[in-house]
Coordinates of C-alpha atoms in Angstrom, one line a residue:
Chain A
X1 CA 132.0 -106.7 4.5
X2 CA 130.8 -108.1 1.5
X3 CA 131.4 -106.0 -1.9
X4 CA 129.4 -104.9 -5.1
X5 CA 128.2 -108.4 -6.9
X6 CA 126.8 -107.7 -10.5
X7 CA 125.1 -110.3 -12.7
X8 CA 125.8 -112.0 -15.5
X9 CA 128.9 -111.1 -15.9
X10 CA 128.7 -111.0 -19.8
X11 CA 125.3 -111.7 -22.0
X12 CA 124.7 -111.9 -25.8
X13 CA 121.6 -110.2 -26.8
X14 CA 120.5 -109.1 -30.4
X15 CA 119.3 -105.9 -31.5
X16 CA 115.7 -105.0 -30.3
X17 CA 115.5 -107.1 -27.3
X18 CA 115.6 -106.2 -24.1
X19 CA 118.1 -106.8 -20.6
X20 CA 117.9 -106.7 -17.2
X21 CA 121.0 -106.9 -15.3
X22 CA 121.0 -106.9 -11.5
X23 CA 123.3 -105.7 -8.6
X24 CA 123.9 -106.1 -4.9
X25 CA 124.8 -103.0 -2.8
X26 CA 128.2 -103.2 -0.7
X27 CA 126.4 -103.7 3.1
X28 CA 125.5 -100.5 4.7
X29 CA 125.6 -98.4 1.1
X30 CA 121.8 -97.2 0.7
X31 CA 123.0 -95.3 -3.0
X32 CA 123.1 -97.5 -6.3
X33 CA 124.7 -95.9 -9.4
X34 CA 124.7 -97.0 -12.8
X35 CA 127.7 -96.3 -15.4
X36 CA 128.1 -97.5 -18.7
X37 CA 131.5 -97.9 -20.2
X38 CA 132.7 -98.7 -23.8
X39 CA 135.2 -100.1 -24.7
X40 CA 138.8 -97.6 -24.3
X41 CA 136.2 -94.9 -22.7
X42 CA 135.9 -93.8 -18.8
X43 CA 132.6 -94.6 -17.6
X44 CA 129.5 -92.4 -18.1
X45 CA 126.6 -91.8 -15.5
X46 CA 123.1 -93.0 -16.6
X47 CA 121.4 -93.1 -13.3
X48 CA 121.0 -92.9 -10.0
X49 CA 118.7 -94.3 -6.9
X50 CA 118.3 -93.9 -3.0
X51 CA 115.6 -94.6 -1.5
X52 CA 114.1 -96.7 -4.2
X53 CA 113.4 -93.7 -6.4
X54 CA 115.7 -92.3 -9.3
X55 CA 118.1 -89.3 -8.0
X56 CA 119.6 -88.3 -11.1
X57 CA 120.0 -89.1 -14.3
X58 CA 122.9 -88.5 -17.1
X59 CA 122.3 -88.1 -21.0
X60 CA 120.5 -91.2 -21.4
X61 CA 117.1 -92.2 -23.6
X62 CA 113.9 -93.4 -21.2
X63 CA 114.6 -96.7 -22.7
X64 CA 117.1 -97.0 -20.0
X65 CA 115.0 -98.0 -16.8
X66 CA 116.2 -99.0 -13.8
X67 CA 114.4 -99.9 -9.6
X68 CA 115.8 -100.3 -6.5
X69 CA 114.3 -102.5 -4.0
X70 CA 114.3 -102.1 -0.2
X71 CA 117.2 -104.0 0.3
X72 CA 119.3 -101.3 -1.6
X73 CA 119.8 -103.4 -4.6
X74 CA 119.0 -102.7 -8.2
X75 CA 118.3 -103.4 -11.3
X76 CA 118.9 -101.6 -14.6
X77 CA 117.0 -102.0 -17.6
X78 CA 117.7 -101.8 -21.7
X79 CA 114.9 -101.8 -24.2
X80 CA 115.0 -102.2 -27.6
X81 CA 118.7 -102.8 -27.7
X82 CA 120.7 -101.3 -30.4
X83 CA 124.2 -102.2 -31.5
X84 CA 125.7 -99.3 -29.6
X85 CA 124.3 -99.9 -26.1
X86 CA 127.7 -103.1 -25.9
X87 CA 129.1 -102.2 -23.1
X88 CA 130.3 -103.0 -19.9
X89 CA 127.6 -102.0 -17.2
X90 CA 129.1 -101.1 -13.9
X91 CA 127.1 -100.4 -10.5
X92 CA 128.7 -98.7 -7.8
X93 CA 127.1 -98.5 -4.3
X94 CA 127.6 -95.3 -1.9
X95 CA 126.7 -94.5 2.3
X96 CA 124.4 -92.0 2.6
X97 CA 126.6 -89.1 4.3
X98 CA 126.0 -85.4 3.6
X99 CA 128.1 -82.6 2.2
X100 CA 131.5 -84.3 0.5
X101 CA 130.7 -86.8 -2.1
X102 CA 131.1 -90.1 -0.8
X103 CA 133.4 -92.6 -2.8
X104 CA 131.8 -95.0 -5.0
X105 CA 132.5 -99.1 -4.6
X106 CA 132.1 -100.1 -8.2
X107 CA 131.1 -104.1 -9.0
X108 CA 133.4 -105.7 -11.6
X109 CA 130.7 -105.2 -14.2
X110 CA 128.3 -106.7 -16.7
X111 CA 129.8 -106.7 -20.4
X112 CA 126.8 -106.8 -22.7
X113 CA 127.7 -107.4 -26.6
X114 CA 124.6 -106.6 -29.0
X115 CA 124.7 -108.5 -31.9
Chain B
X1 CA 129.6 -78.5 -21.1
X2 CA 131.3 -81.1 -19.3
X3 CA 135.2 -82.0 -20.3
X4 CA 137.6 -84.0 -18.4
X5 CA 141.0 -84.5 -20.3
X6 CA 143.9 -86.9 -19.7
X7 CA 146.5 -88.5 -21.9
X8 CA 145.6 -91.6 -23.7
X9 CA 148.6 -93.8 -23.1
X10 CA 151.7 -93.9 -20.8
X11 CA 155.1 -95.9 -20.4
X12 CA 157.0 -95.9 -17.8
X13 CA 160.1 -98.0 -16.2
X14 CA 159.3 -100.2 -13.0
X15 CA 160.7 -98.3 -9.8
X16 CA 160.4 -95.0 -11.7
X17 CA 158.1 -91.9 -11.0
X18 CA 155.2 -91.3 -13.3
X19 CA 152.7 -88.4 -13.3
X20 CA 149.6 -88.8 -15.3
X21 CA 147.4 -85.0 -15.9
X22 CA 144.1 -84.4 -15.7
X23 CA 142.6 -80.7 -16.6
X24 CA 138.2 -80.8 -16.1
X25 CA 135.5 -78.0 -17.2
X26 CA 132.6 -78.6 -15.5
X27 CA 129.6 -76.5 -14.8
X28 CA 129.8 -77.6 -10.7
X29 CA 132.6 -78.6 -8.6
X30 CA 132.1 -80.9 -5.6
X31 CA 135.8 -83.0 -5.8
X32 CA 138.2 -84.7 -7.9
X33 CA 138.6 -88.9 -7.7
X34 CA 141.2 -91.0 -9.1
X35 CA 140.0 -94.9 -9.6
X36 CA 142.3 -97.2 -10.8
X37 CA 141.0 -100.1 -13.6
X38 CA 142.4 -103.4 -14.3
X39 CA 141.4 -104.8 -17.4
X40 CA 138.6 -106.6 -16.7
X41 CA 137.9 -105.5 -13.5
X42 CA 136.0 -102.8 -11.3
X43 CA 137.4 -99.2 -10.9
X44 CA 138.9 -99.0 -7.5
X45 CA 138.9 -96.2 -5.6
X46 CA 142.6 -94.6 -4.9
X47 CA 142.2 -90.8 -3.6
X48 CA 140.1 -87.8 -3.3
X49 CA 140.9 -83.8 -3.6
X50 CA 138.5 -81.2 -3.0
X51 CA 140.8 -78.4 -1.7
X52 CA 144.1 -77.2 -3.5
X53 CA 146.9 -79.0 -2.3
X54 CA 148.8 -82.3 -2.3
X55 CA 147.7 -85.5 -1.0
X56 CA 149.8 -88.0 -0.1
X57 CA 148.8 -91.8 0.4
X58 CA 151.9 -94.4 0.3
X59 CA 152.9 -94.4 -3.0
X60 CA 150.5 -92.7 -4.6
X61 CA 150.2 -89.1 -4.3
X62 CA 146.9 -86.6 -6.0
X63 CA 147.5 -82.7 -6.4
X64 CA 144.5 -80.4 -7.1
X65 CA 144.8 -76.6 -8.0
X66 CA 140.8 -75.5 -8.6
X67 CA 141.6 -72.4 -9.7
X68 CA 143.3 -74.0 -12.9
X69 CA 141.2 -76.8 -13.2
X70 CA 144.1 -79.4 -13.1
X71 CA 145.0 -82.3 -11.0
X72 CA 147.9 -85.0 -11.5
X73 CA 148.4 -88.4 -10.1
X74 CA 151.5 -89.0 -9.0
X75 CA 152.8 -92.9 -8.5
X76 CA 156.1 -93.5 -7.2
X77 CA 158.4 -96.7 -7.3
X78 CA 156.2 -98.4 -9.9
X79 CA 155.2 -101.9 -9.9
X80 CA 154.3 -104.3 -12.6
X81 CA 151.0 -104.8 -10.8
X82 CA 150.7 -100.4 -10.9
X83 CA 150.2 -101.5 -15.0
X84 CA 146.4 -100.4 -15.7
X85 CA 143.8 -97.6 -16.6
X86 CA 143.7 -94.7 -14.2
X87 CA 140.4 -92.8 -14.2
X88 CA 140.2 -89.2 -13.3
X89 CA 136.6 -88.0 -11.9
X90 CA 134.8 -85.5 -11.3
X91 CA 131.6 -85.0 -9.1
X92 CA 130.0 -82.2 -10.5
X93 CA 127.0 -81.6 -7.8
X94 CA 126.7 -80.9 -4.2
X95 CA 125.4 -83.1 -1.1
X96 CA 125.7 -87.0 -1.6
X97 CA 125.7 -87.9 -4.9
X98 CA 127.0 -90.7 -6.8
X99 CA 127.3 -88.7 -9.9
X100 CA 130.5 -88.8 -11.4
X101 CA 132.0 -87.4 -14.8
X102 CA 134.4 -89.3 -16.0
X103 CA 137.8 -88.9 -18.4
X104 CA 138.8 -91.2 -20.9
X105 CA 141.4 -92.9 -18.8
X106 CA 145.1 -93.4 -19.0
X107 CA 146.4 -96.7 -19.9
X108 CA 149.4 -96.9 -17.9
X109 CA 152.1 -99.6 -19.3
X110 CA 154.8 -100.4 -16.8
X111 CA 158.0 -102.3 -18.4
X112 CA 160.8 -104.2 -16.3

């Protein structure tokens, strides 16, 4: 059973560009969420997607974008960047079962730094 | 709004007892998680509560009481490798949902 695989694992971008950093599902999760996480801070929730559409969505600008492709994985991306999107970006994959939330595998991250 | 709370830092001694709080506000209730962090590294799932009550899993151990919006983590006989950020989580919704509101974290330091 293969886990959640992020990439890069760390990029440099400056402010006003733009990112796109990918993941790969654990097998048999159909749920991709996307958390960012500064630096001493728990994560927070920008989005989610199942069945390639978004299913929730935290306190985050449009600017944040993200897809999900038949194959359950997904990308999430940052336009415009400003200094305070650095931050490690973590995907977590979920099954698709009903009623009880259903834990979340979580990929080791991307760390983005904005310059 | 949406408040999770748990201490900052912790010490404790290896092969001691420590219990690290967590108190949440959140407009929905749907379970409490506990993930544990290594620097550098993903969150890993270590238990689940959604009724009031203790659950035990080897060393660790997660209590929930709902009604005062409090859970603790318990870890027992400490490691050096239990050293790390432990994540207390909320899932605010109902159904599947990969939702989760997060606390701050609490760095546990354990010393020989």
């Amino acid at each position: 059973e293969t886990g959640v695989t992020q990439s890069p694992t760390h990029l440099i971008k400056t402010r006003g560009q733009q990112v796109t950093l990918r993941c790969s599902s654990q097998s048999g999760h159909n749920t991709v969420s996307w958390y960012q996480q500064a630096l001493g801070q728990g994560p927070q929730f920008i989005f989610q997607y199942y069945r390639e559409e978004e299913n929730g969505r935290g306190n985050f600008p449009p600017r944040f974008s993200g897809l999900q492709f038949p194959n359950y994985s997904s990308e999430l991306n940052v336009n415009a960047l400003e200094l305070d999107d650095s931050a490690l970006y973590l995907c977590a994959s979920s099954g698709a079962g009903r009623g009880a939330p259903n834990v979340l595998t979580f990929g080791a991250g991307s760390r983005l730094t904005v310059l | 709004g949406q408040n999770i709370d748990q201490p900052t830092e912790m010490t404790a001694t290896e092969g001691a007892i420590v219990q690290i709080n967590c108190t949440y506000q959140t407009s929905g209730f749907n379970g409490l998680f506990w993930y544990q962090q290594h620097a550098g590294e993903a969150p890993t799932f270590l238990s689940y509560n959604v009724l009031d009550g203790l659950e035990e899993k080897g060393r660790f151990s997660s209590f929930l009481s709902r009604s005062k919006g409090y859970s603790y983590l318990l870890l027992k006989e400490l490691q050096m490798k239990d050293s790390a950020s432990y994540l207390c989580a909320v899932s605010p919704g109902s159904g599947n949902t990969g939702k989760l509101i997060f606390g701050q974290g609490t760095t546990l330091q354990v010393k020989p």
